[in-house]
Coordinates of C-alpha atoms in Angstrom, one line a residue:
M1 CA -11.4 -23.9 1.1
M2 CA -9.0 -24.0 3.9
N3 CA -8.8 -27.8 4.8
F4 CA -10.4 -28.0 8.2
N5 CA -9.3 -31.8 8.6
P6 CA -7.4 -32.3 12.0
A7 CA -4.7 -33.8 10.3
A8 CA -4.0 -30.6 8.4
G9 CA -4.6 -28.5 11.6
G10 CA -1.1 -27.2 11.9
S11 CA -1.1 -26.0 8.3
Y12 CA -4.7 -24.2 8.8
T13 CA -3.6 -22.9 12.1
D14 CA -0.4 -21.2 10.7
N15 CA -2.5 -19.8 7.8
L16 CA -5.2 -18.4 10.1
I17 CA -2.3 -16.8 12.2
G18 CA -0.7 -15.2 9.3
T19 CA -4.0 -14.0 7.8
L20 CA -5.0 -12.3 11.1
L21 CA -1.5 -10.8 11.5
A22 CA -1.6 -9.4 8.0
I23 CA -5.1 -7.9 8.3
F24 CA -4.3 -6.2 11.8
G25 CA -1.0 -5.1 10.3
N26 CA -2.7 -3.5 7.4
V27 CA -5.4 -2.0 9.3
L28 CA -2.9 -0.5 12.0
V29 CA -1.0 1.2 9.3
S30 CA -3.8 2.7 7.5
I31 CA -4.9 4.3 10.8
S32 CA -1.3 5.4 11.8
L33 CA -1.1 7.1 8.4
S34 CA -4.4 9.0 9.1
I35 CA -3.2 10.0 12.5
Q36 CA 0.0 11.3 10.9
K37 CA -2.0 12.8 8.3
Y38 CA -4.0 14.7 11.0
S39 CA -0.8 15.9 12.6
H40 CA 0.5 17.6 9.3
V41 CA -2.9 19.0 8.7
S42 CA -3.3 20.3 12.2
L43 CA -0.1 22.0 12.3
S44 CA 0.3 23.1 8.4
D45 CA 0.1 26.7 9.6
R46 CA 3.5 26.7 11.6
K47 CA 6.7 28.1 9.7
D48 CA 8.6 25.6 11.1
P49 CA 8.3 22.4 8.7
R50 CA 9.2 19.9 11.5
A51 CA 6.7 20.9 14.1
F52 CA 4.6 18.1 13.9
Y53 CA 7.9 16.0 15.6
R54 CA 7.2 17.5 18.6
T55 CA 3.6 16.4 18.7
R56 CA 2.1 13.1 20.7
T57 CA -0.4 12.8 17.5
W58 CA 2.5 12.3 15.1
W59 CA 4.8 9.8 17.2
C60 CA 1.6 8.0 18.0
G61 CA 0.9 7.4 14.3
F62 CA 4.8 6.4 14.0
V63 CA 4.3 3.6 16.9
L64 CA 1.4 2.3 15.2
T65 CA 3.1 2.2 11.9
C66 CA 6.0 0.2 13.3
L67 CA 3.9 -2.1 14.9
G68 CA 1.6 -2.8 11.8
E69 CA 4.7 -3.2 9.6
L70 CA 6.0 -5.5 12.5
A71 CA 2.7 -7.6 12.1
N72 CA 3.1 -7.7 8.4
F73 CA 6.7 -9.0 8.7
V74 CA 5.9 -11.8 11.2
S75 CA 2.8 -13.0 9.2
Y76 CA 5.1 -14.0 6.5
A77 CA 6.3 -16.8 8.7
F78 CA 3.0 -18.2 9.0
A79 CA 1.2 -18.2 5.7
P80 CA 2.0 -18.6 2.0
I81 CA 3.0 -15.5 0.2
A82 CA -0.1 -15.8 -2.3
L83 CA -2.4 -15.6 0.8
L84 CA -0.7 -12.6 2.2
A85 CA 0.5 -10.4 -0.8
P86 CA -3.4 -9.6 -2.1
L87 CA -4.4 -8.5 1.6
N88 CA -2.7 -5.1 0.9
A89 CA -6.3 -4.4 -0.3
V90 CA -7.3 -4.5 3.3
S91 CA -5.2 -1.0 3.9
V92 CA -6.8 0.7 0.7
L93 CA -10.3 -0.3 2.0
T94 CA -9.3 0.8 5.5
S95 CA -8.2 4.2 4.1
S96 CA -11.3 4.7 2.2
I97 CA -13.4 4.1 5.0
L98 CA -11.5 6.5 7.0
G99 CA -11.9 9.2 4.6
L100 CA -15.5 8.8 4.4
I101 CA -15.8 8.9 8.1
F102 CA -13.7 12.3 8.5
L103 CA -15.0 13.6 5.3
R104 CA -17.3 15.9 6.8
D105 CA -19.7 16.1 3.8
K106 CA -22.8 17.8 4.5
S107 CA -24.3 17.0 1.1
K108 CA -28.0 15.1 0.9
P109 CA -28.0 11.6 1.2
K110 CA -28.7 11.0 -2.5
D111 CA -26.0 13.2 -3.6
F112 CA -23.6 11.5 -1.2
A113 CA -24.6 8.1 -2.5
K114 CA -24.0 9.1 -6.0
R115 CA -20.5 10.8 -5.3
H116 CA -19.3 7.6 -3.6
A117 CA -21.2 4.9 -5.3
L118 CA -18.0 3.6 -7.0
S119 CA -16.2 3.6 -3.4
F120 CA -19.1 1.5 -2.2
L121 CA -19.0 -0.8 -4.9
G122 CA -15.2 -1.2 -4.8
S123 CA -15.6 -1.9 -1.2
V124 CA -18.2 -4.9 -1.6
L125 CA -15.8 -6.1 -4.3
T126 CA -12.6 -6.1 -2.3
I127 CA -14.3 -7.6 0.8
G128 CA -15.9 -10.5 -1.3
G129 CA -12.6 -11.1 -3.3
T130 CA -10.7 -11.1 0.0
Y131 CA -12.9 -14.0 1.4
L132 CA -12.5 -16.1 -1.5
F133 CA -8.6 -15.8 -2.0
V134 CA -8.3 -16.2 1.7
A135 CA -10.8 -19.2 1.8
F136 CA -9.5 -20.8 -1.4
G137 CA -6.0 -19.8 -1.3
P138 CA -3.1 -22.4 -0.6
N139 CA -3.2 -24.2 2.4
S140 CA -0.2 -25.8 2.3
H141 CA 2.9 -24.2 4.4
E142 CA 6.3 -25.2 4.4
K143 CA 8.6 -24.0 7.4
P144 CA 11.3 -21.8 5.8
Q145 CA 14.2 -23.3 7.3
A146 CA 17.7 -22.7 6.0
E147 CA 18.5 -25.9 4.4
N148 CA 15.0 -25.8 2.5
I149 CA 15.6 -21.9 1.5
V150 CA 18.8 -23.1 -0.2
K151 CA 17.4 -26.1 -1.7
H152 CA 14.8 -23.9 -3.6
L153 CA 17.4 -21.2 -4.5
V154 CA 19.8 -23.7 -6.4
G155 CA 16.7 -25.5 -8.1
W156 CA 16.5 -24.8 -11.9
P157 CA 12.8 -23.4 -11.7
V158 CA 14.2 -20.8 -9.2
L159 CA 17.1 -20.0 -11.1
L160 CA 15.1 -19.9 -14.3
Y161 CA 12.7 -17.6 -12.8
L162 CA 15.4 -15.3 -11.3
L163 CA 17.4 -15.1 -14.5
L164 CA 14.2 -14.1 -16.2
E165 CA 13.5 -11.4 -13.7
I166 CA 17.2 -10.0 -13.9
I167 CA 16.9 -9.7 -17.8
T168 CA 13.6 -8.1 -17.6
F169 CA 14.6 -5.8 -14.8
C170 CA 17.5 -4.8 -16.8
L171 CA 15.8 -4.1 -20.1
L172 CA 13.4 -1.9 -18.4
L173 CA 16.0 -0.2 -16.4
Y174 CA 18.0 0.5 -19.8
F175 CA 14.7 2.0 -21.5
Y176 CA 13.8 4.0 -18.5
K177 CA 17.3 5.7 -17.9
Q178 CA 18.8 5.7 -21.5
H179 CA 15.7 6.4 -23.5
N180 CA 13.9 8.3 -20.9
A181 CA 11.1 5.9 -20.9
N182 CA 9.2 7.8 -17.8
Y183 CA 5.9 5.4 -18.2
L184 CA 3.9 4.7 -15.4
V185 CA 3.9 0.9 -15.9
V186 CA 7.7 0.8 -16.6
I187 CA 8.4 2.4 -13.3
L188 CA 5.8 0.2 -11.5
L189 CA 6.9 -2.9 -13.1
L190 CA 10.5 -2.3 -11.9
V191 CA 9.0 -1.8 -8.5
A192 CA 7.0 -5.1 -8.7
L193 CA 10.0 -7.1 -10.0
L194 CA 11.9 -5.8 -6.8
G195 CA 9.0 -6.5 -4.7
S196 CA 9.0 -10.3 -5.8
V197 CA 12.5 -10.4 -4.6
T198 CA 11.5 -8.4 -1.2
V199 CA 8.4 -11.0 -0.5
I200 CA 10.9 -14.1 -1.1
C201 CA 13.5 -12.5 1.4
V202 CA 10.9 -11.4 4.0
K203 CA 9.3 -14.8 4.2
A204 CA 12.9 -16.3 4.7
V205 CA 14.3 -13.9 7.0
S206 CA 11.0 -13.8 9.0
G207 CA 10.7 -17.6 9.1
M208 CA 14.0 -18.2 10.3
L209 CA 13.7 -15.7 13.0
V210 CA 10.5 -17.4 14.4
L211 CA 12.2 -20.9 14.2
S212 CA 15.2 -19.4 16.0
V213 CA 12.8 -17.9 18.6
E214 CA 11.2 -21.3 18.9
G215 CA 14.5 -23.0 19.5
S216 CA 15.6 -24.1 16.2
M217 CA 18.7 -21.8 15.6
Q218 CA 18.9 -20.5 12.1
L219 CA 20.7 -17.4 12.1
D220 CA 24.1 -19.0 11.9
Y221 CA 23.5 -20.0 8.4
P222 CA 25.3 -17.6 5.6
I223 CA 21.8 -17.6 3.7
F224 CA 20.3 -15.8 6.5
S225 CA 22.7 -12.9 6.0
V226 CA 22.2 -13.2 2.4
M227 CA 18.6 -13.0 2.6
V228 CA 18.7 -9.9 5.0
V229 CA 20.9 -8.1 2.6
C230 CA 18.8 -8.7 -0.6
M231 CA 15.6 -7.7 1.5
V232 CA 17.2 -4.3 2.6
A233 CA 18.5 -3.5 -0.6
S234 CA 15.4 -4.5 -2.8
V235 CA 13.4 -2.2 -0.3
V236 CA 15.7 0.7 -0.5
F237 CA 15.4 0.6 -4.6
Q238 CA 11.7 0.1 -4.4
A239 CA 11.2 3.3 -2.4
S240 CA 13.5 5.1 -4.8
F241 CA 11.5 4.1 -7.7
L242 CA 8.0 4.7 -6.0
S243 CA 9.2 8.2 -5.0
Q244 CA 10.1 8.9 -8.8
A245 CA 6.7 7.7 -9.8
C246 CA 4.8 10.0 -7.1
V247 CA 6.5 13.1 -8.9
R248 CA 5.3 12.2 -12.3
Y249 CA 2.0 10.6 -11.6
D250 CA -1.3 11.0 -9.8
S251 CA -1.0 9.0 -6.4
S252 CA -4.3 7.0 -6.9
L253 CA -3.1 5.6 -10.2
I254 CA 0.1 4.5 -8.4
A255 CA -1.8 3.0 -5.8
S256 CA -4.3 0.7 -7.8
F257 CA -1.5 -0.2 -10.3
N258 CA 1.3 -0.8 -8.0
Y259 CA -1.2 -3.1 -5.8
V260 CA -2.3 -5.2 -8.8
L261 CA 1.7 -5.6 -10.0
S262 CA 2.9 -6.2 -7.1
S263 CA 0.5 -8.7 -6.0
V264 CA 0.7 -10.5 -9.4
F265 CA 4.7 -10.8 -9.1
A266 CA 4.5 -11.6 -5.5
V267 CA 2.0 -14.6 -5.8
V268 CA 4.2 -16.0 -8.6
A269 CA 7.3 -15.7 -6.7
G270 CA 5.5 -17.7 -3.9
A271 CA 4.4 -20.2 -6.5
V272 CA 8.0 -20.8 -7.9
F273 CA 10.0 -20.4 -5.2
Y274 CA 8.2 -21.9 -2.3
L275 CA 5.7 -24.1 -4.4
E276 CA 2.9 -22.7 -2.8
F277 CA 0.1 -24.3 -5.4
K278 CA 1.8 -27.6 -5.6
N279 CA -0.8 -29.4 -4.0
E280 CA -3.6 -27.3 -5.0
D281 CA -6.5 -28.7 -7.3
V282 CA -7.9 -26.6 -10.2
L283 CA -11.1 -25.6 -8.3
H284 CA -9.3 -23.8 -5.4
I285 CA -6.9 -22.2 -7.7
S286 CA -9.6 -20.7 -10.0
M287 CA -11.4 -19.6 -7.1
F288 CA -8.4 -18.0 -5.9
L289 CA -7.6 -16.4 -8.9
L290 CA -11.3 -15.2 -9.0
G291 CA -11.0 -13.7 -5.6
S292 CA -8.0 -11.8 -6.4
A293 CA -9.4 -10.4 -9.4
L294 CA -12.1 -9.0 -7.7
C295 CA -9.9 -7.4 -5.2
F296 CA -8.1 -5.9 -8.2
L297 CA -11.3 -4.4 -9.4
G298 CA -12.3 -3.2 -5.9
V299 CA -9.3 -1.4 -5.2
F300 CA -9.3 0.4 -8.6
L301 CA -13.0 1.4 -8.3
I302 CA -11.9 2.8 -4.6
T303 CA -8.9 4.6 -6.3
K304 CA -10.6 6.0 -9.3
N305 CA -13.2 7.7 -7.1
R306 CA -10.7 9.7 -5.4
K307 CA -10.7 13.3 -6.8
R308 CA -7.3 14.2 -8.5
T309 CA -5.6 17.3 -7.2
K310 CA -5.8 20.3 -9.9
A311 CA -3.3 22.8 -10.5
F312 CA -4.2 25.6 -8.4
E313 CA -2.6 29.1 -7.9
P314 CA -4.7 31.6 -5.6
Y315 CA -4.3 34.9 -4.8
V316 CA -6.4 36.7 -2.1
T317 CA -8.3 39.9 -2.7
M318 CA -10.5 41.7 -0.3
D319 CA -14.2 42.1 -1.5
M320 CA -15.1 45.6 -0.2
T321 CA -18.6 45.0 -0.6
N322 CA -19.0 42.1 1.4
G323 CA -15.9 42.4 3.6
V324 CA -14.9 39.0 3.2
P325 CA -11.5 37.7 1.3
T326 CA -12.2 35.6 -1.8
I327 CA -9.9 33.2 -3.7
H328 CA -9.3 33.7 -7.5
D329 CA -8.4 30.7 -9.6
K330 CA -7.9 31.5 -13.2
G331 CA -10.3 34.2 -13.4
L332 CA -13.1 32.4 -11.2
V333 CA -14.1 33.5 -7.7
V334 CA -14.0 30.9 -5.5
P335 CA -15.9 31.6 -1.9
P336 CA -13.6 30.4 0.7
D337 CA -14.7 27.3 2.7
S338 CA -15.3 28.1 6.1
N339 CA -16.1 24.2 7.0
G340 CA -12.4 23.1 6.1
S341 CA -13.8 19.9 4.6
F342 CA -10.9 17.3 3.8
S343 CA -10.4 13.6 4.2
Y344 CA -7.4 11.8 5.9
G345 CA -5.4 8.9 5.3
A346 CA -4.9 7.8 1.5
L347 CA -7.8 10.1 0.4
V348 CA -7.2 13.7 -1.1
N349 CA -8.9 16.9 -0.5
N350 CA -12.7 16.2 -1.4
D351 CA -13.0 19.6 -2.8
G352 CA -10.6 18.6 -5.5
G353 CA -8.3 21.6 -5.3
A354 CA -6.2 23.2 -3.2
A355 CA -6.9 24.1 0.8
P356 CA -9.0 27.1 1.6
V357 CA -7.0 30.4 2.0
R358 CA -8.0 33.1 4.2
L359 CA -6.2 36.4 5.7
G360 CA -4.5 36.2 9.0
P361 CA -5.0 38.5 12.1
S362 CA -1.9 40.8 10.5
G363 CA -3.7 40.7 6.9
S364 CA -1.1 38.1 5.7
R365 CA -2.1 35.1 3.8
S366 CA -2.2 32.0 5.8
T367 CA -3.4 28.5 4.4
D368 CA -5.7 26.3 6.5
L369 CA -4.5 23.4 5.0
K370 CA -2.2 21.7 3.0
E371 CA -1.5 18.5 1.1
D372 CA 1.4 16.6 2.5

């Protein structure tokens, strides 16, 4: 477990601060995304696609997102990468809980339990795994000073690691662009390789900024500017590849596989660049790996339980016998859902299809909800 020896108190305190900041940041980001989702849903019937920009709800979510990402950024200055990267599972877990809270599911308890059994099991595994990898994660922590970063960067293990990453990235990019290898694993491997560079740069930039605030100026070193440029560039390209993946594949698959691959590559990057497992014994490393594996499985079960959006092309007719509009989907008549049940955040519409459609006051078709 984490060393509670007073002699190592500084390292333990730093790890605790970084872990709490990361948990707080991930929870805050999940809440903010749910708030913004609510803002989009509530204004889905507006003709102006930018109407949500004028609402306090959307801006509240935006501010919370910035605060959450800031907390995540600062956390890298205090705790090892290997301890923080798997904590992204907290965001998935929080989104799942928020989805269940706002689900408005009026089914019987037994049916509700059957429907969400995988989510419950995944949540338990995620919580247990989080405890294990936090308790047995690397406790040694090196202040990311400019001299130390340069020393690590020119060392042969890091140079060899970066060379292998560059070769792998170029090969994957070649097959992706030239041979149209649009497989999910290829795209997410590109994202994960870029992500490993991102976490190295984020830890360096965040650490140097914190040290500068504490009085040890680090911003005038050239390595600081290099790390900032690499951090921004890798984040931009990650976002580009993720957007391409979202066009082709289901968001639940992307969430689970991206979390696993990004966490694995981030942990390896921290181990190679910052030597985070240098002083750890076999037992601590084994328990850390077990906790990470439980988190991976938990996130997979949580995302697997989400219903995938089905292709739905509704048209509305008026049933003159009952006097109410009905929705036709591929020849099946579906009665409109007056409850408007849906879920927030990372969870999709729990009806598994498109949003309910009804006739507006003038007889025109209007949508109650839309997917973002």
